[in-house]
């Protein structure tokens, strides 16, 4: 039994419709997967920018602290004021990179405050030990963020 040509056309239209629908589903799923991956890559890029800024600010603070301990005996009051202002600004940059409830921020603030008190008392004996603690906290933070970057982990906010 042979089908009339109008039925072949109807059958062809149905096949084309089903094919178009299947293609739309495949393209939609591909678009969703691609968008999710693009979002993860975007977050990883932002996380990397945050890590780079954090590393630079920590380096700036440690450098200013060391500079302070080296020149304190031979500097003018104006030079000391500029140095302390720069040190305070660099410390604040780090402070505001974290959420206020983040315990790592609190640990860094305590160390910064202790070093500032030591500077006020001209006590440089424990500077290296406290700076080493800052470096340990920094390494811990950067290590965790780097792992999230490599794994394209977007489960937590950047910080």
mmCIF file of C-alpha atoms in Angstrom:
data_model
loop_
_atom_site.group_PDB
_atom_site.id
_atom_site.type_symbol
_atom_site.label_atom_id
_atom_site.label_comp_id
_atom_site.label_asym_id
_atom_site.label_seq_id
_atom_site.Cartn_x
_atom_site.Cartn_y
_atom_site.Cartn_z
ATOM 1 C CA UNK A 1 0.000 0.000 0.000
ATOM 2 C CA UNK A 2 1.417 3.254 -1.082
ATOM 3 C CA UNK A 3 0.900 6.508 0.870
ATOM 4 C CA UNK A 4 -0.391 9.492 -1.055
ATOM 5 C CA UNK A 5 2.077 12.347 -1.422
ATOM 6 C CA UNK A 6 0.128 14.611 0.966
ATOM 7 C CA UNK A 7 0.600 12.065 3.763
ATOM 8 C CA UNK A 8 4.329 11.901 3.020
ATOM 9 C CA UNK A 9 4.462 15.662 3.344
ATOM 10 C CA UNK A 10 2.594 15.493 6.679
ATOM 11 C CA UNK A 11 4.923 12.722 7.896
ATOM 12 C CA UNK A 12 7.945 14.784 6.775
ATOM 13 C CA UNK A 13 6.623 17.828 8.617
ATOM 14 C CA UNK A 14 6.210 15.787 11.793
ATOM 15 C CA UNK A 15 9.773 14.449 11.497
ATOM 16 C CA UNK A 16 11.107 17.977 10.895
ATOM 17 C CA UNK A 17 9.131 19.245 13.896
ATOM 18 C CA UNK A 18 10.452 16.494 16.170
ATOM 19 C CA UNK A 19 14.000 17.087 14.892
ATOM 20 C CA UNK A 20 13.709 20.833 15.483
ATOM 21 C CA UNK A 21 12.349 20.240 18.979
ATOM 22 C CA UNK A 22 15.190 17.800 19.799
ATOM 23 C CA UNK A 23 17.754 20.265 18.423
ATOM 24 C CA UNK A 24 16.279 23.042 20.557
ATOM 25 C CA UNK A 25 16.544 20.859 23.668
ATOM 26 C CA UNK A 26 20.164 19.934 22.887
ATOM 27 C CA UNK A 27 21.127 23.554 22.170
ATOM 28 C CA UNK A 28 19.327 24.737 25.312
ATOM 29 C CA UNK A 29 21.131 22.189 27.474
ATOM 30 C CA UNK A 30 24.447 23.100 25.848
ATOM 31 C CA UNK A 31 23.748 26.779 26.489
ATOM 32 C CA UNK A 32 22.978 26.143 30.155
ATOM 33 C CA UNK A 33 26.148 24.090 30.663
ATOM 34 C CA UNK A 34 28.199 26.707 28.829
ATOM 35 C CA UNK A 35 26.701 29.555 30.880
ATOM 36 C CA UNK A 36 27.437 27.747 34.148
ATOM 37 C CA UNK A 37 31.045 27.133 33.126
ATOM 38 C CA UNK A 38 31.432 30.755 31.983
ATOM 39 C CA UNK A 39 30.098 31.921 35.365
ATOM 40 C CA UNK A 40 32.584 29.696 37.197
ATOM 41 C CA UNK A 41 35.438 31.008 35.056
ATOM 42 C CA UNK A 42 34.327 34.597 35.728
ATOM 43 C CA UNK A 43 34.270 33.943 39.478
ATOM 44 C CA UNK A 44 37.700 32.282 39.267
ATOM 45 C CA UNK A 45 39.051 35.360 37.460
ATOM 46 C CA UNK A 46 37.630 37.658 40.148
ATOM 47 C CA UNK A 47 39.035 35.379 42.834
ATOM 48 C CA UNK A 48 42.471 35.590 41.166
ATOM 49 C CA UNK A 49 42.236 39.399 41.107
ATOM 50 C CA UNK A 50 41.365 39.339 44.804
ATOM 51 C CA UNK A 51 44.350 37.061 45.594
ATOM 52 C CA UNK A 52 46.717 39.321 43.642
ATOM 53 C CA UNK A 53 45.471 42.444 45.427
ATOM 54 C CA UNK A 54 45.627 40.719 48.799
ATOM 55 C CA UNK A 55 49.193 39.565 48.180
ATOM 56 C CA UNK A 56 50.232 43.088 47.141
ATOM 57 C CA UNK A 57 48.629 44.693 50.202
ATOM 58 C CA UNK A 58 50.221 42.183 52.593
ATOM 59 C CA UNK A 59 53.605 42.808 50.968
ATOM 60 C CA UNK A 60 53.085 46.542 51.323
ATOM 61 C CA UNK A 61 52.232 46.246 55.027
ATOM 62 C CA UNK A 62 55.190 43.980 55.802
ATOM 63 C CA UNK A 63 57.547 46.262 53.870
ATOM 64 C CA UNK A 64 56.276 49.357 55.672
ATOM 65 C CA UNK A 65 56.610 47.617 59.038
ATOM 66 C CA UNK A 66 60.195 46.633 58.283
ATOM 67 C CA UNK A 67 60.962 50.112 56.989
ATOM 68 C CA UNK A 68 59.526 51.593 60.177
ATOM 69 C CA UNK A 69 61.675 49.376 62.370
ATOM 70 C CA UNK A 70 64.803 50.307 60.409
ATOM 71 C CA UNK A 71 64.427 54.086 60.232
ATOM 72 C CA UNK A 72 62.718 54.884 63.530
ATOM 73 C CA UNK A 73 65.913 56.036 65.206
ATOM 74 C CA UNK A 74 66.992 58.441 62.456
ATOM 75 C CA UNK A 75 63.819 59.895 60.986
ATOM 76 C CA UNK A 76 62.051 63.182 61.480
ATOM 77 C CA UNK A 77 58.589 63.478 62.965
ATOM 78 C CA UNK A 78 57.182 64.314 59.523
ATOM 79 C CA UNK A 79 58.736 61.206 57.973
ATOM 80 C CA UNK A 80 57.372 59.084 60.793
ATOM 81 C CA UNK A 81 53.875 60.547 60.373
ATOM 82 C CA UNK A 82 53.922 59.805 56.631
ATOM 83 C CA UNK A 83 55.154 56.277 57.254
ATOM 84 C CA UNK A 84 52.504 55.603 59.905
ATOM 85 C CA UNK A 85 49.785 57.036 57.646
ATOM 86 C CA UNK A 86 50.914 54.769 54.802
ATOM 87 C CA UNK A 87 51.062 51.776 57.141
ATOM 88 C CA UNK A 88 47.574 52.496 58.457
ATOM 89 C CA UNK A 89 46.168 52.862 54.915
ATOM 90 C CA UNK A 90 47.760 49.597 53.792
ATOM 91 C CA UNK A 91 46.379 47.803 56.858
ATOM 92 C CA UNK A 92 42.917 49.206 56.188
ATOM 93 C CA UNK A 93 43.035 47.992 52.573
ATOM 94 C CA UNK A 94 43.527 44.472 53.917
ATOM 95 C CA UNK A 95 40.901 44.881 56.616
ATOM 96 C CA UNK A 96 38.219 45.857 54.127
ATOM 97 C CA UNK A 97 38.942 42.940 51.791
ATOM 98 C CA UNK A 98 37.185 40.645 54.276
ATOM 99 C CA UNK A 99 33.674 40.381 55.612
ATOM 100 C CA UNK A 100 33.445 41.873 59.078
ATOM 101 C CA UNK A 101 32.491 38.483 60.552
ATOM 102 C CA UNK A 102 35.521 36.691 59.085
ATOM 103 C CA UNK A 103 37.780 35.361 61.867
ATOM 104 C CA UNK A 104 40.847 35.670 59.625
ATOM 105 C CA UNK A 105 40.247 39.409 59.466
ATOM 106 C CA UNK A 106 40.142 39.477 63.267
ATOM 107 C CA UNK A 107 43.414 37.541 63.549
ATOM 108 C CA UNK A 108 45.138 39.918 61.132
ATOM 109 C CA UNK A 109 43.746 42.978 62.921
ATOM 110 C CA UNK A 110 45.052 41.702 66.261
ATOM 111 C CA UNK A 111 48.512 41.205 64.797
ATOM 112 C CA UNK A 112 48.490 44.634 63.129
ATOM 113 C CA UNK A 113 47.395 46.239 66.401
ATOM 114 C CA UNK A 114 50.063 44.369 68.380
ATOM 115 C CA UNK A 115 52.760 45.511 65.961
ATOM 116 C CA UNK A 116 51.518 49.101 66.145
ATOM 117 C CA UNK A 117 51.626 48.957 69.966
ATOM 118 C CA UNK A 118 55.124 47.535 69.796
ATOM 119 C CA UNK A 119 56.153 50.377 67.485
ATOM 120 C CA UNK A 120 54.699 52.926 69.909
ATOM 121 C CA UNK A 121 56.736 51.322 72.721
ATOM 122 C CA UNK A 122 59.818 51.022 70.476
ATOM 123 C CA UNK A 123 59.758 47.268 70.940
ATOM 124 C CA UNK A 124 60.952 45.527 67.778
ATOM 125 C CA UNK A 125 61.917 42.272 69.448
ATOM 126 C CA UNK A 126 58.873 40.237 68.318
ATOM 127 C CA UNK A 127 58.343 41.927 64.947
ATOM 128 C CA UNK A 128 59.671 39.009 62.898
ATOM 129 C CA UNK A 129 57.622 36.481 64.877
ATOM 130 C CA UNK A 130 54.416 38.485 64.403
ATOM 131 C CA UNK A 131 55.158 39.034 60.742
ATOM 132 C CA UNK A 132 55.656 35.289 60.373
ATOM 133 C CA UNK A 133 52.172 34.789 61.862
ATOM 134 C CA UNK A 134 50.789 37.260 59.315
ATOM 135 C CA UNK A 135 52.524 35.308 56.546
ATOM 136 C CA UNK A 136 51.076 32.014 57.843
ATOM 137 C CA UNK A 137 47.546 33.440 57.834
ATOM 138 C CA UNK A 138 48.145 34.897 54.378
ATOM 139 C CA UNK A 139 49.452 31.579 53.050
ATOM 140 C CA UNK A 140 46.412 29.794 54.459
ATOM 141 C CA UNK A 141 44.040 32.257 52.786
ATOM 142 C CA UNK A 142 45.832 32.253 49.434
ATOM 143 C CA UNK A 143 46.138 28.463 49.411
ATOM 144 C CA UNK A 144 42.401 28.042 49.959
ATOM 145 C CA UNK A 145 41.565 30.614 47.282
ATOM 146 C CA UNK A 146 44.012 29.089 44.770
ATOM 147 C CA UNK A 147 42.400 25.677 45.269
ATOM 148 C CA UNK A 148 39.001 27.219 44.555
ATOM 149 C CA UNK A 149 40.413 28.890 41.433
ATOM 150 C CA UNK A 150 41.851 25.659 40.053
ATOM 151 C CA UNK A 151 38.673 23.691 40.777
ATOM 152 C CA UNK A 152 36.423 26.510 39.452
ATOM 153 C CA UNK A 153 34.646 26.323 42.797
ATOM 154 C CA UNK A 154 31.935 28.956 43.111
ATOM 155 C CA UNK A 155 30.300 27.644 46.280
ATOM 156 C CA UNK A 156 31.435 30.506 48.533
ATOM 157 C CA UNK A 157 31.688 34.221 47.991
ATOM 158 C CA UNK A 158 35.087 35.451 46.875
ATOM 159 C CA UNK A 159 35.619 36.826 50.393
#
